[in-house]
Amino acid sequence: SQTIHQWPATLVQPVGSPLSLECTVEGTSNPNLYWYRQAAGRGLQLLFYSVGIGQISSEVPQNLSASRPQDRQFILSSKKLLLSDSGFYLCAWSRGLGSTDTQYFGPGTRLTVL
Amino acid sequence: AQTVTQSQPEMSVQEAETVTLSCTYDTSESDYYLFWYKQPPSRQMILVIRQEAYKQQNATENRFSVNFQKAAKSFSLKISDSQLGDAAMYFCAYRGNQFYFGTGTSLTVIP
């Protein structure tokens, strides 16, 4: 069966510090991968998605970036965090980009920027 | 552009009773899927139920069922025999070319 992992589970970082959140998927190959952010009391905002190694599409311009160095690894990064980057970050995977594909979510990372 | 609207920020239901959560969406696509996700206090998103737009029959998963009205672009979730473990944030989602989520409905189950 497929599983998706995210770490760290929680993170507290000062403004201006770098960020690296990791997401890995097991039990499937060539998944589509997604990064979402959920601000407090808000819905999900799609940040990035990837259909393959090295292929990243950005949905929202901001100081975050994403990379996919391996087939089942998706990394969310920032060189300098802003207070507004605080939130709950969810990674998800799906088998394809078509309408039939359900997204399955990881446990999430709670990021607090002070 | 596709949008998903959940007009009920908060709902409450008595344990063992039935509650309906509302969702409407806007799209010009003909082929799409609709989902309800549950997000408990642990914050992990859990798929509850999904509906294919081309199917007229409403999807059902145990105590969870949907009322899908394609012409009205409405997709409500009915939870029967509510349990304390059903307390969570519920998100309606649309899947066409991309995923779009509503802002969520917080469900409280009263013992």
PDB file of C-alpha atoms in Angstrom:
ATOM      1  CA  SER A   1       0.000   0.000   0.000  1.00  0.00           C
ATOM      2  CA  GLN A   2       1.033   3.586  -0.538  1.00  0.00           C
ATOM      3  CA  THR A   3       2.138   5.843   2.286  1.00  0.00           C
ATOM      4  CA  ILE A   4       3.195   9.447   2.387  1.00  0.00           C
ATOM      5  CA  HIS A   5       5.513  10.951   4.978  1.00  0.00           C
ATOM      6  CA  GLN A   6       6.300  14.498   5.933  1.00  0.00           C
ATOM      7  CA  TRP A   7       8.890  15.900   8.285  1.00  0.00           C
ATOM      8  CA  PRO A   8       9.355  17.607  10.480  1.00  0.00           C
ATOM      9  CA  ALA A   9       5.920  17.477  12.089  1.00  0.00           C
ATOM     10  CA  THR A  10       6.393  20.877  13.711  1.00  0.00           C
ATOM     11  CA  LEU A  11       8.913  23.626  13.196  1.00  0.00           C
ATOM     12  CA  VAL A  12       9.548  26.995  14.790  1.00  0.00           C
ATOM     13  CA  GLN A  13      11.844  29.294  12.846  1.00  0.00           C
ATOM     14  CA  PRO A  14      12.890  32.951  13.153  1.00  0.00           C
ATOM     15  CA  VAL A  15      12.091  35.444  10.426  1.00  0.00           C
ATOM     16  CA  GLY A  16      14.805  35.467   7.778  1.00  0.00           C
ATOM     17  CA  SER A  17      15.958  31.916   8.390  1.00  0.00           C
ATOM     18  CA  PRO A  18      15.929  29.226   5.672  1.00  0.00           C
ATOM     19  CA  LEU A  19      13.362  26.455   5.383  1.00  0.00           C
ATOM     20  CA  SER A  20      13.356  22.906   4.120  1.00  0.00           C
ATOM     21  CA  LEU A  21      10.323  20.641   4.418  1.00  0.00           C
ATOM     22  CA  GLU A  22      10.471  17.149   3.042  1.00  0.00           C
ATOM     23  CA  CYS A  23       7.815  14.850   1.670  1.00  0.00           C
ATOM     24  CA  THR A  24       8.312  11.279   0.514  1.00  0.00           C
ATOM     25  CA  VAL A  25       5.925   8.731  -0.948  1.00  0.00           C
ATOM     26  CA  GLU A  26       6.280   4.978  -0.719  1.00  0.00           C
ATOM     27  CA  GLY A  27       4.588   2.176  -2.587  1.00  0.00           C
ATOM     28  CA  THR A  28       4.073   3.873  -5.930  1.00  0.00           C
ATOM     29  CA  SER A  29       6.159   5.160  -8.812  1.00  0.00           C
ATOM     30  CA  ASN A  30       5.999   8.379 -10.792  1.00  0.00           C
ATOM     31  CA  PRO A  31       3.364  10.002  -8.589  1.00  0.00           C
ATOM     32  CA  ASN A  32       2.142  13.540  -9.045  1.00  0.00           C
ATOM     33  CA  LEU A  33       3.127  15.529  -5.989  1.00  0.00           C
ATOM     34  CA  TYR A  34       1.623  18.647  -4.462  1.00  0.00           C
ATOM     35  CA  TRP A  35       2.415  21.193  -1.763  1.00  0.00           C
ATOM     36  CA  TYR A  36      -0.474  23.002  -0.065  1.00  0.00           C
ATOM     37  CA  ARG A  37      -0.539  25.628   2.645  1.00  0.00           C
ATOM     38  CA  GLN A  38      -3.380  26.027   5.086  1.00  0.00           C
ATOM     39  CA  ALA A  39      -3.413  29.247   7.065  1.00  0.00           C
ATOM     40  CA  ALA A  40      -5.229  29.265  10.406  1.00  0.00           C
ATOM     41  CA  GLY A  41      -8.981  28.929   9.860  1.00  0.00           C
ATOM     42  CA  ARG A  42      -8.599  28.918   6.113  1.00  0.00           C
ATOM     43  CA  GLY A  43      -8.889  26.441   3.270  1.00  0.00           C
ATOM     44  CA  LEU A  44      -6.083  24.907   1.303  1.00  0.00           C
ATOM     45  CA  GLN A  45      -3.968  26.902  -1.091  1.00  0.00           C
ATOM     46  CA  LEU A  46      -2.056  24.999  -3.757  1.00  0.00           C
ATOM     47  CA  LEU A  47       1.557  26.173  -3.839  1.00  0.00           C
ATOM     48  CA  PHE A  48       3.370  23.800  -6.194  1.00  0.00           C
ATOM     49  CA  TYR A  49       2.787  20.605  -8.090  1.00  0.00           C
ATOM     50  CA  SER A  50       5.128  18.252  -9.915  1.00  0.00           C
ATOM     51  CA  VAL A  51       4.498  15.634 -12.568  1.00  0.00           C
ATOM     52  CA  GLY A  52       8.047  14.255 -12.582  1.00  0.00           C
ATOM     53  CA  ILE A  53      11.638  14.634 -11.475  1.00  0.00           C
ATOM     54  CA  GLY A  54      12.804  18.193 -11.907  1.00  0.00           C
ATOM     55  CA  GLN A  55       9.385  19.361 -13.134  1.00  0.00           C
ATOM     56  CA  ILE A  56       7.813  21.971 -10.881  1.00  0.00           C
ATOM     57  CA  SER A  57       4.804  24.187 -11.507  1.00  0.00           C
ATOM     58  CA  SER A  58       4.196  27.160  -9.263  1.00  0.00           C
ATOM     59  CA  GLU A  59       0.653  28.283  -8.557  1.00  0.00           C
ATOM     60  CA  VAL A  60       1.351  31.256  -6.313  1.00  0.00           C
ATOM     61  CA  PRO A  61       4.362  33.583  -6.651  1.00  0.00           C
ATOM     62  CA  GLN A  62       6.074  34.023  -3.297  1.00  0.00           C
ATOM     63  CA  ASN A  63       9.356  33.480  -1.506  1.00  0.00           C
ATOM     64  CA  LEU A  64       8.918  29.708  -1.444  1.00  0.00           C
ATOM     65  CA  SER A  65      10.330  27.208  -3.928  1.00  0.00           C
ATOM     66  CA  ALA A  66       9.977  23.496  -4.504  1.00  0.00           C
ATOM     67  CA  SER A  67      12.232  20.804  -5.870  1.00  0.00           C
ATOM     68  CA  ARG A  68      11.876  17.177  -6.815  1.00  0.00           C
ATOM     69  CA  PRO A  69      15.311  15.584  -6.746  1.00  0.00           C
ATOM     70  CA  GLN A  70      13.963  12.032  -6.807  1.00  0.00           C
ATOM     71  CA  ASP A  71      10.820  10.381  -8.131  1.00  0.00           C
ATOM     72  CA  ARG A  72       9.152  10.094  -4.737  1.00  0.00           C
ATOM     73  CA  GLN A  73      10.674  13.049  -2.945  1.00  0.00           C
ATOM     74  CA  PHE A  74       9.286  16.569  -2.903  1.00  0.00           C
ATOM     75  CA  ILE A  75      10.954  19.407  -1.010  1.00  0.00           C
ATOM     76  CA  LEU A  76       9.585  22.812  -0.080  1.00  0.00           C
ATOM     77  CA  SER A  77      12.200  25.478   0.592  1.00  0.00           C
ATOM     78  CA  SER A  78      12.744  29.105   1.363  1.00  0.00           C
ATOM     79  CA  LYS A  79      15.921  31.164   1.606  1.00  0.00           C
ATOM     80  CA  LYS A  80      14.394  33.707   4.010  1.00  0.00           C
ATOM     81  CA  LEU A  81      11.177  33.056   5.893  1.00  0.00           C
ATOM     82  CA  LEU A  82       8.536  35.744   6.395  1.00  0.00           C
ATOM     83  CA  LEU A  83       6.019  35.971   9.219  1.00  0.00           C
ATOM     84  CA  SER A  84       3.299  35.315   6.643  1.00  0.00           C
ATOM     85  CA  ASP A  85       4.834  31.920   5.863  1.00  0.00           C
ATOM     86  CA  SER A  86       3.430  30.538   9.128  1.00  0.00           C
ATOM     87  CA  GLY A  87       0.831  27.871   8.545  1.00  0.00           C
ATOM     88  CA  PHE A  88       0.173  24.214   8.103  1.00  0.00           C
ATOM     89  CA  TYR A  89       1.864  22.652   5.088  1.00  0.00           C
ATOM     90  CA  LEU A  90       0.404  19.571   3.506  1.00  0.00           C
ATOM     91  CA  CYS A  91       2.006  17.359   0.896  1.00  0.00           C
ATOM     92  CA  ALA A  92      -0.194  15.179  -1.284  1.00  0.00           C
ATOM     93  CA  TRP A  93       0.191  12.697  -4.086  1.00  0.00           C
ATOM     94  CA  SER A  94      -1.990  11.362  -6.879  1.00  0.00           C
ATOM     95  CA  ARG A  95      -1.510   8.856  -9.656  1.00  0.00           C
ATOM     96  CA  GLY A  96      -2.190  11.360 -12.393  1.00  0.00           C
ATOM     97  CA  LEU A  97      -3.438  14.813 -13.231  1.00  0.00           C
ATOM     98  CA  GLY A  98      -6.685  13.648 -14.720  1.00  0.00           C
ATOM     99  CA  SER A  99     -10.087  14.222 -13.230  1.00  0.00           C
ATOM    100  CA  THR A 100     -10.271  10.678 -11.940  1.00  0.00           C
ATOM    101  CA  ASP A 101      -7.333  10.939  -9.601  1.00  0.00           C
ATOM    102  CA  THR A 102      -7.851  11.280  -5.889  1.00  0.00           C
ATOM    103  CA  GLN A 103      -5.233  13.129  -3.872  1.00  0.00           C
ATOM    104  CA  TYR A 104      -3.907  11.513  -0.734  1.00  0.00           C
ATOM    105  CA  PHE A 105      -2.449  13.728   1.937  1.00  0.00           C
ATOM    106  CA  GLY A 106       0.460  13.436   4.329  1.00  0.00           C
ATOM    107  CA  PRO A 107       0.269  14.229   8.050  1.00  0.00           C
ATOM    108  CA  GLY A 108       1.392  17.823   7.525  1.00  0.00           C
ATOM    109  CA  THR A 109       3.994  20.159   9.009  1.00  0.00           C
ATOM    110  CA  ARG A 110       3.048  23.008  11.324  1.00  0.00           C
ATOM    111  CA  LEU A 111       5.384  25.928  10.700  1.00  0.00           C
ATOM    112  CA  THR A 112       5.551  28.901  13.047  1.00  0.00           C
ATOM    113  CA  VAL A 113       7.684  31.847  12.018  1.00  0.00           C
ATOM    114  CA  LEU A 114       8.568  34.198  14.888  1.00  0.00           C
TER     115      LEU A 114
ATOM    116  CA  ALA B   1     -12.218  29.777 -13.148  1.00  0.00           C
ATOM    117  CA  GLN B   2     -13.403  27.032 -10.902  1.00  0.00           C
ATOM    118  CA  THR B   3     -14.535  27.985  -7.391  1.00  0.00           C
ATOM    119  CA  VAL B   4     -15.826  25.976  -4.486  1.00  0.00           C
ATOM    120  CA  THR B   5     -18.055  27.579  -1.876  1.00  0.00           C
ATOM    121  CA  GLN B   6     -18.938  26.276   1.562  1.00  0.00           C
ATOM    122  CA  SER B   7     -21.381  28.742   3.045  1.00  0.00           C
ATOM    123  CA  GLN B   8     -21.493  27.207   6.538  1.00  0.00           C
ATOM    124  CA  PRO B   9     -18.327  28.012   8.524  1.00  0.00           C
ATOM    125  CA  GLU B  10     -19.646  26.081  11.533  1.00  0.00           C
ATOM    126  CA  MET B  11     -22.263  23.411  12.094  1.00  0.00           C
ATOM    127  CA  SER B  12     -23.278  21.350  15.082  1.00  0.00           C
ATOM    128  CA  VAL B  13     -25.238  18.129  15.436  1.00  0.00           C
ATOM    129  CA  GLN B  14     -26.482  16.039  18.299  1.00  0.00           C
ATOM    130  CA  GLU B  15     -24.886  12.646  18.599  1.00  0.00           C
ATOM    131  CA  ALA B  16     -26.831   9.988  16.632  1.00  0.00           C
ATOM    132  CA  GLU B  17     -28.634  12.662  14.605  1.00  0.00           C
ATOM    133  CA  THR B  18     -28.178  13.573  10.932  1.00  0.00           C
ATOM    134  CA  VAL B  19     -26.445  16.651   9.582  1.00  0.00           C
ATOM    135  CA  THR B  20     -25.998  18.007   6.057  1.00  0.00           C
ATOM    136  CA  LEU B  21     -23.038  20.115   4.987  1.00  0.00           C
ATOM    137  CA  SER B  22     -23.478  22.306   1.920  1.00  0.00           C
ATOM    138  CA  CYS B  23     -21.138  22.878  -0.997  1.00  0.00           C
ATOM    139  CA  THR B  24     -21.604  24.626  -4.319  1.00  0.00           C
ATOM    140  CA  TYR B  25     -19.144  25.001  -7.135  1.00  0.00           C
ATOM    141  CA  ASP B  26     -18.743  26.850 -10.367  1.00  0.00           C
ATOM    142  CA  THR B  27     -17.229  25.314 -13.478  1.00  0.00           C
ATOM    143  CA  SER B  28     -17.466  25.246 -17.246  1.00  0.00           C
ATOM    144  CA  GLU B  29     -15.958  21.763 -17.455  1.00  0.00           C
ATOM    145  CA  SER B  30     -18.137  18.748 -18.166  1.00  0.00           C
ATOM    146  CA  ASP B  31     -15.864  16.060 -16.749  1.00  0.00           C
ATOM    147  CA  TYR B  32     -14.797  16.377 -13.132  1.00  0.00           C
ATOM    148  CA  TYR B  33     -14.835  14.778  -9.720  1.00  0.00           C
ATOM    149  CA  LEU B  34     -16.061  16.090  -6.403  1.00  0.00           C
ATOM    150  CA  PHE B  35     -14.734  15.129  -2.991  1.00  0.00           C
ATOM    151  CA  TRP B  36     -15.361  15.592   0.673  1.00  0.00           C
ATOM    152  CA  TYR B  37     -12.296  15.533   2.909  1.00  0.00           C
ATOM    153  CA  LYS B  38     -12.267  15.398   6.689  1.00  0.00           C
ATOM    154  CA  GLN B  39      -9.583  17.112   8.728  1.00  0.00           C
ATOM    155  CA  PRO B  40      -9.673  16.075  12.416  1.00  0.00           C
ATOM    156  CA  PRO B  41      -7.647  17.847  15.119  1.00  0.00           C
ATOM    157  CA  SER B  42      -4.606  15.824  14.023  1.00  0.00           C
ATOM    158  CA  ARG B  43      -4.749  18.035  10.864  1.00  0.00           C
ATOM    159  CA  GLN B  44      -4.293  15.153   8.421  1.00  0.00           C
ATOM    160  CA  MET B  45      -6.664  15.293   5.466  1.00  0.00           C
ATOM    161  CA  ILE B  46      -8.728  12.142   5.086  1.00  0.00           C
ATOM    162  CA  LEU B  47     -10.813  11.325   2.048  1.00  0.00           C
ATOM    163  CA  VAL B  48     -14.437  10.738   3.050  1.00  0.00           C
ATOM    164  CA  ILE B  49     -16.263  10.275  -0.224  1.00  0.00           C
ATOM    165  CA  ARG B  50     -15.994  11.108  -3.902  1.00  0.00           C
ATOM    166  CA  GLN B  51     -18.480  11.550  -6.733  1.00  0.00           C
ATOM    167  CA  GLU B  52     -17.927  11.275 -10.460  1.00  0.00           C
ATOM    168  CA  ALA B  53     -19.738  14.046 -12.324  1.00  0.00           C
ATOM    169  CA  TYR B  54     -20.923  11.710 -15.081  1.00  0.00           C
ATOM    170  CA  LYS B  55     -22.727   9.462 -12.600  1.00  0.00           C
ATOM    171  CA  GLN B  56     -26.269  10.367 -11.657  1.00  0.00           C
ATOM    172  CA  GLN B  57     -26.317   8.016  -8.696  1.00  0.00           C
ATOM    173  CA  ASN B  58     -25.255   9.635  -5.449  1.00  0.00           C
ATOM    174  CA  ALA B  59     -22.150   8.163  -3.808  1.00  0.00           C
ATOM    175  CA  THR B  60     -22.492   6.470  -0.431  1.00  0.00           C
ATOM    176  CA  GLU B  61     -19.895   5.314   2.075  1.00  0.00           C
ATOM    177  CA  ASN B  62     -21.430   3.773   5.177  1.00  0.00           C
ATOM    178  CA  ARG B  63     -22.917   6.676   7.178  1.00  0.00           C
ATOM    179  CA  PHE B  64     -21.768   9.259   4.632  1.00  0.00           C
ATOM    180  CA  SER B  65     -23.709  10.076   1.497  1.00  0.00           C
ATOM    181  CA  VAL B  66     -23.884  12.930  -0.958  1.00  0.00           C
ATOM    182  CA  ASN B  67     -26.658  14.771  -2.721  1.00  0.00           C
ATOM    183  CA  PHE B  68     -25.183  15.655  -6.088  1.00  0.00           C
ATOM    184  CA  GLN B  69     -27.223  18.089  -8.163  1.00  0.00           C
ATOM    185  CA  LYS B  70     -25.186  18.651 -11.319  1.00  0.00           C
ATOM    186  CA  ALA B  71     -27.458  21.244 -12.907  1.00  0.00           C
ATOM    187  CA  ALA B  72     -27.484  23.267  -9.713  1.00  0.00           C
ATOM    188  CA  LYS B  73     -23.760  22.636  -9.164  1.00  0.00           C
ATOM    189  CA  SER B  74     -24.448  21.516  -5.646  1.00  0.00           C
ATOM    190  CA  PHE B  75     -22.702  18.756  -3.715  1.00  0.00           C
ATOM    191  CA  SER B  76     -23.846  18.342  -0.125  1.00  0.00           C
ATOM    192  CA  LEU B  77     -22.621  15.786   2.384  1.00  0.00           C
ATOM    193  CA  LYS B  78     -25.033  13.998   4.701  1.00  0.00           C
ATOM    194  CA  ILE B  79     -23.714  12.345   7.836  1.00  0.00           C
ATOM    195  CA  SER B  80     -26.166   9.956   9.422  1.00  0.00           C
ATOM    196  CA  ASP B  81     -26.053   8.641  12.986  1.00  0.00           C
ATOM    197  CA  SER B  82     -23.397  11.218  13.881  1.00  0.00           C
ATOM    198  CA  GLN B  83     -20.622  10.054  16.173  1.00  0.00           C
ATOM    199  CA  LEU B  84     -18.232  11.993  18.387  1.00  0.00           C
ATOM    200  CA  GLY B  85     -15.391  10.978  16.069  1.00  0.00           C
ATOM    201  CA  ASP B  86     -17.081  12.817  13.217  1.00  0.00           C
ATOM    202  CA  ALA B  87     -16.143  16.140  14.792  1.00  0.00           C
ATOM    203  CA  ALA B  88     -13.711  17.766  12.389  1.00  0.00           C
ATOM    204  CA  MET B  89     -13.279  20.340   9.678  1.00  0.00           C
ATOM    205  CA  TYR B  90     -14.864  19.180   6.432  1.00  0.00           C
ATOM    206  CA  PHE B  91     -13.621  20.398   3.070  1.00  0.00           C
ATOM    207  CA  CYS B  92     -15.425  20.135  -0.225  1.00  0.00           C
ATOM    208  CA  ALA B  93     -13.093  19.823  -3.215  1.00  0.00           C
ATOM    209  CA  TYR B  94     -13.424  19.958  -6.976  1.00  0.00           C
ATOM    210  CA  ARG B  95     -11.108  18.118  -9.326  1.00  0.00           C
ATOM    211  CA  GLY B  96     -11.011  19.082 -12.981  1.00  0.00           C
ATOM    212  CA  ASN B  97      -7.693  20.116 -14.425  1.00  0.00           C
ATOM    213  CA  GLN B  98      -6.649  21.028 -10.891  1.00  0.00           C
ATOM    214  CA  PHE B  99      -7.825  20.649  -7.347  1.00  0.00           C
ATOM    215  CA  TYR B 100      -9.865  23.434  -5.753  1.00  0.00           C
ATOM    216  CA  PHE B 101     -10.897  23.374  -2.106  1.00  0.00           C
ATOM    217  CA  GLY B 102     -13.610  25.188  -0.236  1.00  0.00           C
ATOM    218  CA  THR B 103     -12.862  27.089   2.974  1.00  0.00           C
ATOM    219  CA  GLY B 104     -14.259  24.342   5.153  1.00  0.00           C
ATOM    220  CA  THR B 105     -17.070  23.708   7.624  1.00  0.00           C
ATOM    221  CA  SER B 106     -16.240  23.021  11.247  1.00  0.00           C
ATOM    222  CA  LEU B 107     -18.533  20.295  12.582  1.00  0.00           C
ATOM    223  CA  THR B 108     -19.160  19.918  16.298  1.00  0.00           C
ATOM    224  CA  VAL B 109     -20.853  16.787  17.614  1.00  0.00           C
ATOM    225  CA  ILE B 110     -22.736  17.313  20.857  1.00  0.00           C
ATOM    226  CA  PRO B 111     -22.890  14.304  23.196  1.00  0.00           C
TER     227      PRO B 111
END
